[in-house]
Short mmCIF file of C-alpha atoms (C1' of nucleotides) in Angstrom, two decimals:
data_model
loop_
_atom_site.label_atom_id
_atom_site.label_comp_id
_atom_site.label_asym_id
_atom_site.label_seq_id
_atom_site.Cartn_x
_atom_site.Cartn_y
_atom_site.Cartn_z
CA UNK J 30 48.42 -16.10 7.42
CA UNK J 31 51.54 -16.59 5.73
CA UNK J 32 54.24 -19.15 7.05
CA UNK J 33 57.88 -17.63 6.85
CA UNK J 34 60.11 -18.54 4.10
CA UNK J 35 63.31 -19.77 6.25
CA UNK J 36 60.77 -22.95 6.91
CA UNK J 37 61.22 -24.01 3.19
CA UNK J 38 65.20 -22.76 3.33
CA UNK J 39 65.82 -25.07 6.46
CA UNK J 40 63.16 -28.48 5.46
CA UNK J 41 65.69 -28.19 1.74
CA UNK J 42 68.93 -27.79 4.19
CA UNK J 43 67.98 -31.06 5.89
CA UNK J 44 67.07 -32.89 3.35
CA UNK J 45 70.80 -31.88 1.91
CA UNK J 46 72.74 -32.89 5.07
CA UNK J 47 71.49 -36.51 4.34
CA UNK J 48 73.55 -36.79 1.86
CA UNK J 49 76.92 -35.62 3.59
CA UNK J 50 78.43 -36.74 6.61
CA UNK J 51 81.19 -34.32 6.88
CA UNK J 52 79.64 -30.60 8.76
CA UNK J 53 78.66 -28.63 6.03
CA UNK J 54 79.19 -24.47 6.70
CA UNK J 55 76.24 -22.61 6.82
CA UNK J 56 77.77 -20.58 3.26
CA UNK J 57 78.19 -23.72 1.69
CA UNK J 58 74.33 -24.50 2.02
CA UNK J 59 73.20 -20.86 1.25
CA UNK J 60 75.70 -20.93 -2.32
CA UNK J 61 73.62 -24.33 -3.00
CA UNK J 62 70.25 -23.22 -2.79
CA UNK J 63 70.70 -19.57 -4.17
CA UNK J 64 69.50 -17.64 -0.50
CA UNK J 65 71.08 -14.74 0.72
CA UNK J 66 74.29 -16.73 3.82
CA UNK J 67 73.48 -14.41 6.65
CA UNK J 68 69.72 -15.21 6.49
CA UNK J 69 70.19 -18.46 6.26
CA UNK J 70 72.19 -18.62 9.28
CA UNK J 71 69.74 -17.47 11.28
CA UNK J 72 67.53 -20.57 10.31
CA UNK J 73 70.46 -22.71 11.00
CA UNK J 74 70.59 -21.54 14.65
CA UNK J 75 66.96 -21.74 14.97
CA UNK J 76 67.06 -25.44 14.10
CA UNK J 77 70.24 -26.21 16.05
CA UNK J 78 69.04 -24.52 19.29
CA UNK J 79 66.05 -27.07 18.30
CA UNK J 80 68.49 -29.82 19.12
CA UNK J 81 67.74 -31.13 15.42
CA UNK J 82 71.10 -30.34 13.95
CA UNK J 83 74.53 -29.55 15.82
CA UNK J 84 77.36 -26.79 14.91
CA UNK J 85 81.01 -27.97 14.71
CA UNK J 86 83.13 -25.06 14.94
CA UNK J 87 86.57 -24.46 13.20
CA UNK J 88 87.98 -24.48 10.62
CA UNK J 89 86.18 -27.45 8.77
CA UNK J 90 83.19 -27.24 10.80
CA UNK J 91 79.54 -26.26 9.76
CA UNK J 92 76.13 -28.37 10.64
CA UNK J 93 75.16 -31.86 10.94
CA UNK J 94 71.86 -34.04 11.52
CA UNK J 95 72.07 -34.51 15.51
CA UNK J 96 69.65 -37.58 14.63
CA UNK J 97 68.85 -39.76 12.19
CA UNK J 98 66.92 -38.77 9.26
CA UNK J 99 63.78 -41.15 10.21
CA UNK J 100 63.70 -39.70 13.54
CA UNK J 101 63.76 -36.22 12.02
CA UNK J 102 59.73 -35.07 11.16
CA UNK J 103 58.81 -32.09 8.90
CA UNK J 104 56.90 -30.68 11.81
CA UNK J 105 60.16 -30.43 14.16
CA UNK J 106 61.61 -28.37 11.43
CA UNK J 107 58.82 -26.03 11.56
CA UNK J 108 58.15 -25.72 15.03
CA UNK J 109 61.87 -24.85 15.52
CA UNK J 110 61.54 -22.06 13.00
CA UNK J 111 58.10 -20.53 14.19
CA UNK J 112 57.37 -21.74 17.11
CA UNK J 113 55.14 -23.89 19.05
CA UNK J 114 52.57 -21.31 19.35
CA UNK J 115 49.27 -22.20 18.21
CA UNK J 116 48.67 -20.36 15.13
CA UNK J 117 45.40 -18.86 16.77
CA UNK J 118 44.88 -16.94 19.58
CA UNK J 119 41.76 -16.42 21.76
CA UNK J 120 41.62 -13.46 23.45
CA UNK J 121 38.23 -14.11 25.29
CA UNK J 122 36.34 -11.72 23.46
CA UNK J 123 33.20 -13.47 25.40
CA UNK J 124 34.46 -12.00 28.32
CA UNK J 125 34.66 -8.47 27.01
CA UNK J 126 31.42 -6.21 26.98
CA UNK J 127 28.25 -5.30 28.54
CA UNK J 128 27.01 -9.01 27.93
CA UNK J 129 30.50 -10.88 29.30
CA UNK J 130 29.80 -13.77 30.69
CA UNK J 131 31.39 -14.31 34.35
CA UNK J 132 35.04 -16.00 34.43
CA UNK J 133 34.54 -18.81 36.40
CA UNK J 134 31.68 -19.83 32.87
CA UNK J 135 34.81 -19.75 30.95
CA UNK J 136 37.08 -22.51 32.54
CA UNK J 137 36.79 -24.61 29.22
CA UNK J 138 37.56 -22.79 25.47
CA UNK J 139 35.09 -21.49 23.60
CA UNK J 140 33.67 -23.73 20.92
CA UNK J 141 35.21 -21.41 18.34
CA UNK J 142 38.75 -21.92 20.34
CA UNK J 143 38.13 -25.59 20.30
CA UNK J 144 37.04 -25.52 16.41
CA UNK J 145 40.75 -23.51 15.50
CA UNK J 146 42.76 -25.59 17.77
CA UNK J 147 41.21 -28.90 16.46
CA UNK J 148 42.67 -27.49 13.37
CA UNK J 149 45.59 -26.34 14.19
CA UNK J 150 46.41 -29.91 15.60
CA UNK J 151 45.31 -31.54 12.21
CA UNK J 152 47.88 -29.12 10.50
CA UNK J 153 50.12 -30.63 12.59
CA UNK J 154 49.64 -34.43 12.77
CA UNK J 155 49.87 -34.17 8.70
CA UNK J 156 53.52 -32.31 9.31
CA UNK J 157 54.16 -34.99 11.81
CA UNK J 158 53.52 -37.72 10.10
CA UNK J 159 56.39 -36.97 7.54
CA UNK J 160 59.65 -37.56 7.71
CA UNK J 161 63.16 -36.14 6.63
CA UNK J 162 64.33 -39.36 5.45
CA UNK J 163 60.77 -39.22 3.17
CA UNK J 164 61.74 -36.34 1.64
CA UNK J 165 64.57 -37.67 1.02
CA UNK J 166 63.33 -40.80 -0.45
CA UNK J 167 61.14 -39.13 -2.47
CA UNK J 168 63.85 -37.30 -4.18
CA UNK J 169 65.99 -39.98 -4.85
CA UNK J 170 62.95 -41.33 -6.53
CA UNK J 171 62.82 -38.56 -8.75
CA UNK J 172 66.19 -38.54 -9.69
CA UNK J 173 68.10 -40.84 -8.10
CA UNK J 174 71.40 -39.03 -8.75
CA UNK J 175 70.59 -35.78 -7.54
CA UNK J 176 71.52 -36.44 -4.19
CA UNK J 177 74.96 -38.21 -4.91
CA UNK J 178 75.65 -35.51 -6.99
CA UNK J 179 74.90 -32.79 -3.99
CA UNK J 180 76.66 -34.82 -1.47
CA UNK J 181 79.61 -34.53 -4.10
CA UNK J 182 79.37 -31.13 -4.37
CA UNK J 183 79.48 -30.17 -0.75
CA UNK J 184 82.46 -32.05 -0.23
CA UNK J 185 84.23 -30.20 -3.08
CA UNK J 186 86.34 -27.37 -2.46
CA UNK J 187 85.36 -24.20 -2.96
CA UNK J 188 87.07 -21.73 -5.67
CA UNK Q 16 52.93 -18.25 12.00
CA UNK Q 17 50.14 -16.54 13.50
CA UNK Q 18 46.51 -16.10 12.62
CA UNK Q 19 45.07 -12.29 11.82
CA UNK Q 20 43.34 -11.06 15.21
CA UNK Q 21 40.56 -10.20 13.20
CA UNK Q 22 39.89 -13.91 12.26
CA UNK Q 23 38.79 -13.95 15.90
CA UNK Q 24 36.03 -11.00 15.70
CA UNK Q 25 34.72 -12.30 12.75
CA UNK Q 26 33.63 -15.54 13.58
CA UNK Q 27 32.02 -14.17 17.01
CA UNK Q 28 30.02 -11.81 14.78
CA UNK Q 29 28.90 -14.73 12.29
CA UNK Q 30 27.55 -16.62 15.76
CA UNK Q 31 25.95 -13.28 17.11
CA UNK Q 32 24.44 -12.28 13.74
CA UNK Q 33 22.59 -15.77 14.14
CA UNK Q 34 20.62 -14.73 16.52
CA UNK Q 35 19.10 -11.69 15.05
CA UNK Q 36 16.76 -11.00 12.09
CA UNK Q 37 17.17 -7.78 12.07
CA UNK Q 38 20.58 -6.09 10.42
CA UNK Q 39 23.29 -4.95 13.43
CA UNK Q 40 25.25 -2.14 12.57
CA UNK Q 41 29.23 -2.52 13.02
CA UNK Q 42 29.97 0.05 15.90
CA UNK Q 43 26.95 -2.45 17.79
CA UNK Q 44 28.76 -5.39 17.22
CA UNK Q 45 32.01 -4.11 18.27
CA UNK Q 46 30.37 -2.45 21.51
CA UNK Q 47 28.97 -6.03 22.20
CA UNK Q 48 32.37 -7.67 21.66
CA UNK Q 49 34.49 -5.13 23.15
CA UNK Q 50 36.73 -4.00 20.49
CA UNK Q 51 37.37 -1.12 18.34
CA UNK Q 52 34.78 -0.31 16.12
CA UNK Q 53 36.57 1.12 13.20
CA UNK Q 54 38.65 -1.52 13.06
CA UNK Q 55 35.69 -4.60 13.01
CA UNK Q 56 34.06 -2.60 10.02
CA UNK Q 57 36.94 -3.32 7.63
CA UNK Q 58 36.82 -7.25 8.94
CA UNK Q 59 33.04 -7.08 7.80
CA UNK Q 60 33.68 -5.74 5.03
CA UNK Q 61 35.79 -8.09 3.73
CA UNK Q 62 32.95 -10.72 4.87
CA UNK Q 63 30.41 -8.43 2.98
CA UNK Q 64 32.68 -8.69 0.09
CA UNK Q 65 33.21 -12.33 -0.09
CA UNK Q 66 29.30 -12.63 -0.09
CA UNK Q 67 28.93 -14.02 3.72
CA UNK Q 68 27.05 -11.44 4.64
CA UNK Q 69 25.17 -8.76 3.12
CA UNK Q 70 25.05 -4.92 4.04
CA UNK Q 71 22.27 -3.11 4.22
CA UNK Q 72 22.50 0.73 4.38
CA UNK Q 73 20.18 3.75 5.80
CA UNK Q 74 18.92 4.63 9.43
CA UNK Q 75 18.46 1.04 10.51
CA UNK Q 76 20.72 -0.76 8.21
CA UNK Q 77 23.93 -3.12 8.96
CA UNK Q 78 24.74 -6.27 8.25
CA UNK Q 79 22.61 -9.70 8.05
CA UNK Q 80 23.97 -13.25 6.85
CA UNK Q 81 23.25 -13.87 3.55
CA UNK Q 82 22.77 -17.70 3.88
CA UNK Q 83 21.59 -20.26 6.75
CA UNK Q 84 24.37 -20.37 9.39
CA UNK Q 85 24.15 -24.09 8.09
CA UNK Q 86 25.47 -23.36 4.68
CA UNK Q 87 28.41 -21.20 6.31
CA UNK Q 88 31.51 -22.71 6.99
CA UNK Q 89 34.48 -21.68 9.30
CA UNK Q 90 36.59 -21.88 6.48
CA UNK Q 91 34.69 -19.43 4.36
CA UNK Q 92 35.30 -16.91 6.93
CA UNK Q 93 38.67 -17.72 7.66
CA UNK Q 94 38.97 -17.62 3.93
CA UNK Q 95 37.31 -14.57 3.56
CA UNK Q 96 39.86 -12.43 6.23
CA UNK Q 97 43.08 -14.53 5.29
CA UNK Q 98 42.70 -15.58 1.53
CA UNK Q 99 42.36 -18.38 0.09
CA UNK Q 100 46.55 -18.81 -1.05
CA UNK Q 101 48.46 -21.47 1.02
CA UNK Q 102 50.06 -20.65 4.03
CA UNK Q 103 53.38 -22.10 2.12
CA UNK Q 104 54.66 -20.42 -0.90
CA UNK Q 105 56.99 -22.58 -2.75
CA UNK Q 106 59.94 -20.82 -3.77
CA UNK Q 107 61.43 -23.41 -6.41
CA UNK Q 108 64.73 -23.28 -4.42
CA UNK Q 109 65.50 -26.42 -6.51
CA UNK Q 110 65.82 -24.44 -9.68
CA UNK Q 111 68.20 -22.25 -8.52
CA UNK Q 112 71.88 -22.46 -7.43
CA UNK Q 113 74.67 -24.51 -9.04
CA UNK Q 114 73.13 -28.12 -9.09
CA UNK Q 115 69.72 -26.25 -10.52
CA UNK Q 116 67.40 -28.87 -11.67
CA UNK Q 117 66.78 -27.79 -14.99
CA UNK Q 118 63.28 -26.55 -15.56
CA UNK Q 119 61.47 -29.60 -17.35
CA UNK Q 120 62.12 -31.74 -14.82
CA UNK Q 121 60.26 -29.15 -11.88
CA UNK Q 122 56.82 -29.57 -13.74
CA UNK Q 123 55.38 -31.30 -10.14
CA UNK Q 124 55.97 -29.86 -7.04
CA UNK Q 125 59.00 -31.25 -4.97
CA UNK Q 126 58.50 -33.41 -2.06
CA UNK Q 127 58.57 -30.47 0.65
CA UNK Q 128 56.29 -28.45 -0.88
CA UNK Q 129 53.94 -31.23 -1.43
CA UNK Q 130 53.79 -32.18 2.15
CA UNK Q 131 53.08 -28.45 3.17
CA UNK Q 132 50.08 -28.20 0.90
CA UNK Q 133 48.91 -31.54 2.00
CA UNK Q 134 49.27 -30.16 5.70
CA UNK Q 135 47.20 -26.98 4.39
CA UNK Q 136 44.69 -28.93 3.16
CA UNK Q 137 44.12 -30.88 6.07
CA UNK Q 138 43.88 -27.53 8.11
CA UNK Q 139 41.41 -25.79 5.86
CA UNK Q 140 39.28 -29.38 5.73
CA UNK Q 141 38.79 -29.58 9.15
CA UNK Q 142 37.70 -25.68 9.31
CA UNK Q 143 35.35 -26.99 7.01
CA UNK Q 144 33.60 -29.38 8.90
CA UNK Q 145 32.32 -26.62 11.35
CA UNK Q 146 29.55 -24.49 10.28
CA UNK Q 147 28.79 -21.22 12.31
CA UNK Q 148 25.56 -23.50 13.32
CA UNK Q 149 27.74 -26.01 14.96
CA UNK Q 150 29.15 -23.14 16.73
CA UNK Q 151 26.21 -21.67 17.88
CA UNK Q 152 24.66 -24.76 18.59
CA UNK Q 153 27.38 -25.81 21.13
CA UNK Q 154 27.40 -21.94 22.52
CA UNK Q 155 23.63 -22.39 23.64
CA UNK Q 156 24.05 -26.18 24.97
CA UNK Q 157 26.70 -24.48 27.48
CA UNK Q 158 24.72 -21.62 28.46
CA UNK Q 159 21.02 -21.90 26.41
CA UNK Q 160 19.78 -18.25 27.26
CA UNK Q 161 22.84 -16.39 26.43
CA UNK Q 162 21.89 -16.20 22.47
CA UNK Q 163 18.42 -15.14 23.27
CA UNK Q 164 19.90 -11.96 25.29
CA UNK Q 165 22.17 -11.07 22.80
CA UNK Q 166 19.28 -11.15 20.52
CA UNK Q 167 17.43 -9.21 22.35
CA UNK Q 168 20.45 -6.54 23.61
CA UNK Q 169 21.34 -6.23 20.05
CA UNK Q 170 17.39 -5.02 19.09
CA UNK Q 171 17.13 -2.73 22.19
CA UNK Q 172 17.92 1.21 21.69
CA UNK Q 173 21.30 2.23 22.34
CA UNK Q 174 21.58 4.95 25.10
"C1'" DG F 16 -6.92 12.17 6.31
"C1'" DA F 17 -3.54 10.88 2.73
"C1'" DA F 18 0.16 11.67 -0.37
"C1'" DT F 19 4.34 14.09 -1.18
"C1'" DT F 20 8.43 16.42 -0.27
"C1'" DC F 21 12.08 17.58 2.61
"C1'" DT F 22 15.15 17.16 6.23
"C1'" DT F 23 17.89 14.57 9.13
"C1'" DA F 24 20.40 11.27 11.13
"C1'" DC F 25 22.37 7.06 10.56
"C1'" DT F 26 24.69 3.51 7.80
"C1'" DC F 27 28.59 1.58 5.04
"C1'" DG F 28 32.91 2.13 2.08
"C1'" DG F 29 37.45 3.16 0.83
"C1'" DA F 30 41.57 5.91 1.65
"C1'" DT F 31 44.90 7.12 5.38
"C1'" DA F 32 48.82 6.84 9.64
"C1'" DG F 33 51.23 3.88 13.36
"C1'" DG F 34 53.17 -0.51 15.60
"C1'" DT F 35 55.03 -5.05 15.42
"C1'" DC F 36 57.15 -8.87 13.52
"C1'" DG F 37 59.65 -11.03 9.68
"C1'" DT F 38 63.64 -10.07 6.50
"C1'" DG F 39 68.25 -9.09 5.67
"C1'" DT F 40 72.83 -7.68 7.38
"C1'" DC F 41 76.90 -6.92 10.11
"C1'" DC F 42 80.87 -7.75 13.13
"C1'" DG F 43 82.98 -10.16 17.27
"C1'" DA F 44 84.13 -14.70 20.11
"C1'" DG F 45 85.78 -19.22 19.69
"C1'" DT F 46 87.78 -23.25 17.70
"C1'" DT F 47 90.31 -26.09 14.56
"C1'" DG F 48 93.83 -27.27 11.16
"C1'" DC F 49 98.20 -26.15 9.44
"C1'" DT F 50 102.95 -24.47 9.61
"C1'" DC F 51 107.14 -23.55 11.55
"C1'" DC F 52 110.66 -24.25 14.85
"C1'" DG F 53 113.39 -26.78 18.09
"C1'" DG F 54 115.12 -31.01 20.03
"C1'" DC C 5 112.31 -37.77 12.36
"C1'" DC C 6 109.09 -36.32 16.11
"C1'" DG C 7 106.79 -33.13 19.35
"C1'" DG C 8 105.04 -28.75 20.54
"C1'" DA C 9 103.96 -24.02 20.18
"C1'" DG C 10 102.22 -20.35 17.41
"C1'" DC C 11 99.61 -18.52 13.72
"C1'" DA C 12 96.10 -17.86 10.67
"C1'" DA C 13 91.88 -18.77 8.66
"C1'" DC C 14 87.54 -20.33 9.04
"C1'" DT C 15 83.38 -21.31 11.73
"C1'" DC C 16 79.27 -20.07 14.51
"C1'" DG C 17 76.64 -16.76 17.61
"C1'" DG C 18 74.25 -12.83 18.95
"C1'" DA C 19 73.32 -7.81 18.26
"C1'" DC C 20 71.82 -4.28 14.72
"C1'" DA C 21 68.88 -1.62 10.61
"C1'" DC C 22 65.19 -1.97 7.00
"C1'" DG C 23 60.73 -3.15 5.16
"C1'" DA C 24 56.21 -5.23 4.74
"C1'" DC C 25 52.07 -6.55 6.76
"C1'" DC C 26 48.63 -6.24 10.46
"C1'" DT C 27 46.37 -2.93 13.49
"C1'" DA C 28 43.89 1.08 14.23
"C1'" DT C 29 41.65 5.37 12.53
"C1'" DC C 30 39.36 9.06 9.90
"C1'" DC C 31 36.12 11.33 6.85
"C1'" DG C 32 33.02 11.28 2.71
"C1'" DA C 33 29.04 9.03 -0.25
"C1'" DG C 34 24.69 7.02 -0.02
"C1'" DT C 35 20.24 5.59 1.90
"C1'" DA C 36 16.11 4.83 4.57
"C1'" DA C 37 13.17 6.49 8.15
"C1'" DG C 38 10.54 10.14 9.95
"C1'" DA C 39 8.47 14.75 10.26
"C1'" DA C 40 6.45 18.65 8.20
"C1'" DT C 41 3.71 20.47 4.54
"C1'" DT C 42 0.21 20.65 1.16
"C1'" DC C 43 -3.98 19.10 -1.27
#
DNA sequence: GAATTCTTACTCGGATAGGTCGTGTCCGAGTTGCTCCGG
DNA sequence: CCGGAGCAACTCGGACACGACCTATCCGAGTAAGAATTC
């Protein structure tokens, strides 16, 4: 089970658009973080079909934060890019076979259902329970110049 | 982000095999659970290999749990199909571009990637917390006799 | 009757094709900012 | 000097190939049970 690599591409693009106001193009973000544009885009749709980000067309258009930053968790990003799909699937295998027990037994999960999804929800709550603007924070802790120095950049014009 | 099929299988075989002494060949198994049989083998064998279960070879060989269903956990099969690397793979995306942080200052992982492993590590602990007992504990307290005629459909002569 | 040898059938194990989804790319529709022209 | 129309460039959005991984399959190596044979 591996998680798709536009999730790490679009949590580093939101982080980034906290530190500019202005839409920033879609190229502008991919040049920053070294990712190939048209990939990139895609994310960017995923996440503004999300309602997490909005496009601003024209000619000095490109994305911004629809919300604030606090109101922006790790696990919206992620759920916009793969999907609210539980990452396991039971396909009632005890209902398969010479031994399958009848339907109307099966009205409640399985316990091995009920073990994955318990799981799967604790993934979750842990992606939940952080933030954009903690990532953010975070960073600035770090270095707390790094940001400035990105919003700076995307405001720049580009050679 | 979606689980291996297989993951599925597997753990329904680790409850079944509980229930019998006596080593069940693969094609059994996957007659009993209603899936290809060709295709289960290379799941147990990647269960055989990570030392979950133990194959036994010869006119009434298969396979047999190599430890109490106690001292198994959900995780080590999970483990055992999927690996044991984090569903996120940190790209350093940080270190590359224009504003590249330089290399020194990347020695801990960034904020993002932090929270994904801590979100990992909260799936894979509460996988842990189930053994394959618990699972076939809870199977027999919602139907007690079905693990005794699996038992005994698994020991009686295949036509 | 017991031990031994042989056959036989059954088991696992790794190496081998096909399908589906993620990865990467492209070009067209739409909108905005700027420029030029006229009043 | 001001207003408006036109142009041009830049933006997103969806539709299109490529590749890797999961799914599904096959056949060969090895082993234990059982039967037949011999002492």
């Amino acid at each position: 089970m591996r998680l798709s690599g536009g999730v790490e591409s679009a949590l580093h693009c939101c982080v980034v658009l906290t530190a500019s106001a202005a839409p920033v193009p879609a190229a502008r973000l991919a040049e920053l973080h070294g990712v190939s544009a048209t990939y990139l885009a895609k994310q960017l749709q995923a996440l503004s079909r999300a309602g997490l980000m909005q496009s601003v067309q024209g000619k000095s258009g490109g994305y911004v934060l629809t919300r604030s930053a606090t109101e922006i968790t790790v696990l919206d990003v992620v759920e916009a890019i793969e999907g609210t799909r539980s990452t396991f699937i039971c396909t009632e295998i005890r209902q398969r076979g010479p031994l399958a027990r009848p339907q109307e037994a099966c009205a409640a999960p399985c316990p091995i259902a009920r073990t994955m999804y318990a799981a799967d929800r604790a993934w979750r709550a842990a992606l939940r329970e952080v933030t954009i603007a903690d990532l953010s924070g975070a960073v600035g802790e770090y270095d707390g110049g790094v940001l400035s120095r990105i919003g700076a950049w995307l405001l720049s014009p580009q050679p």
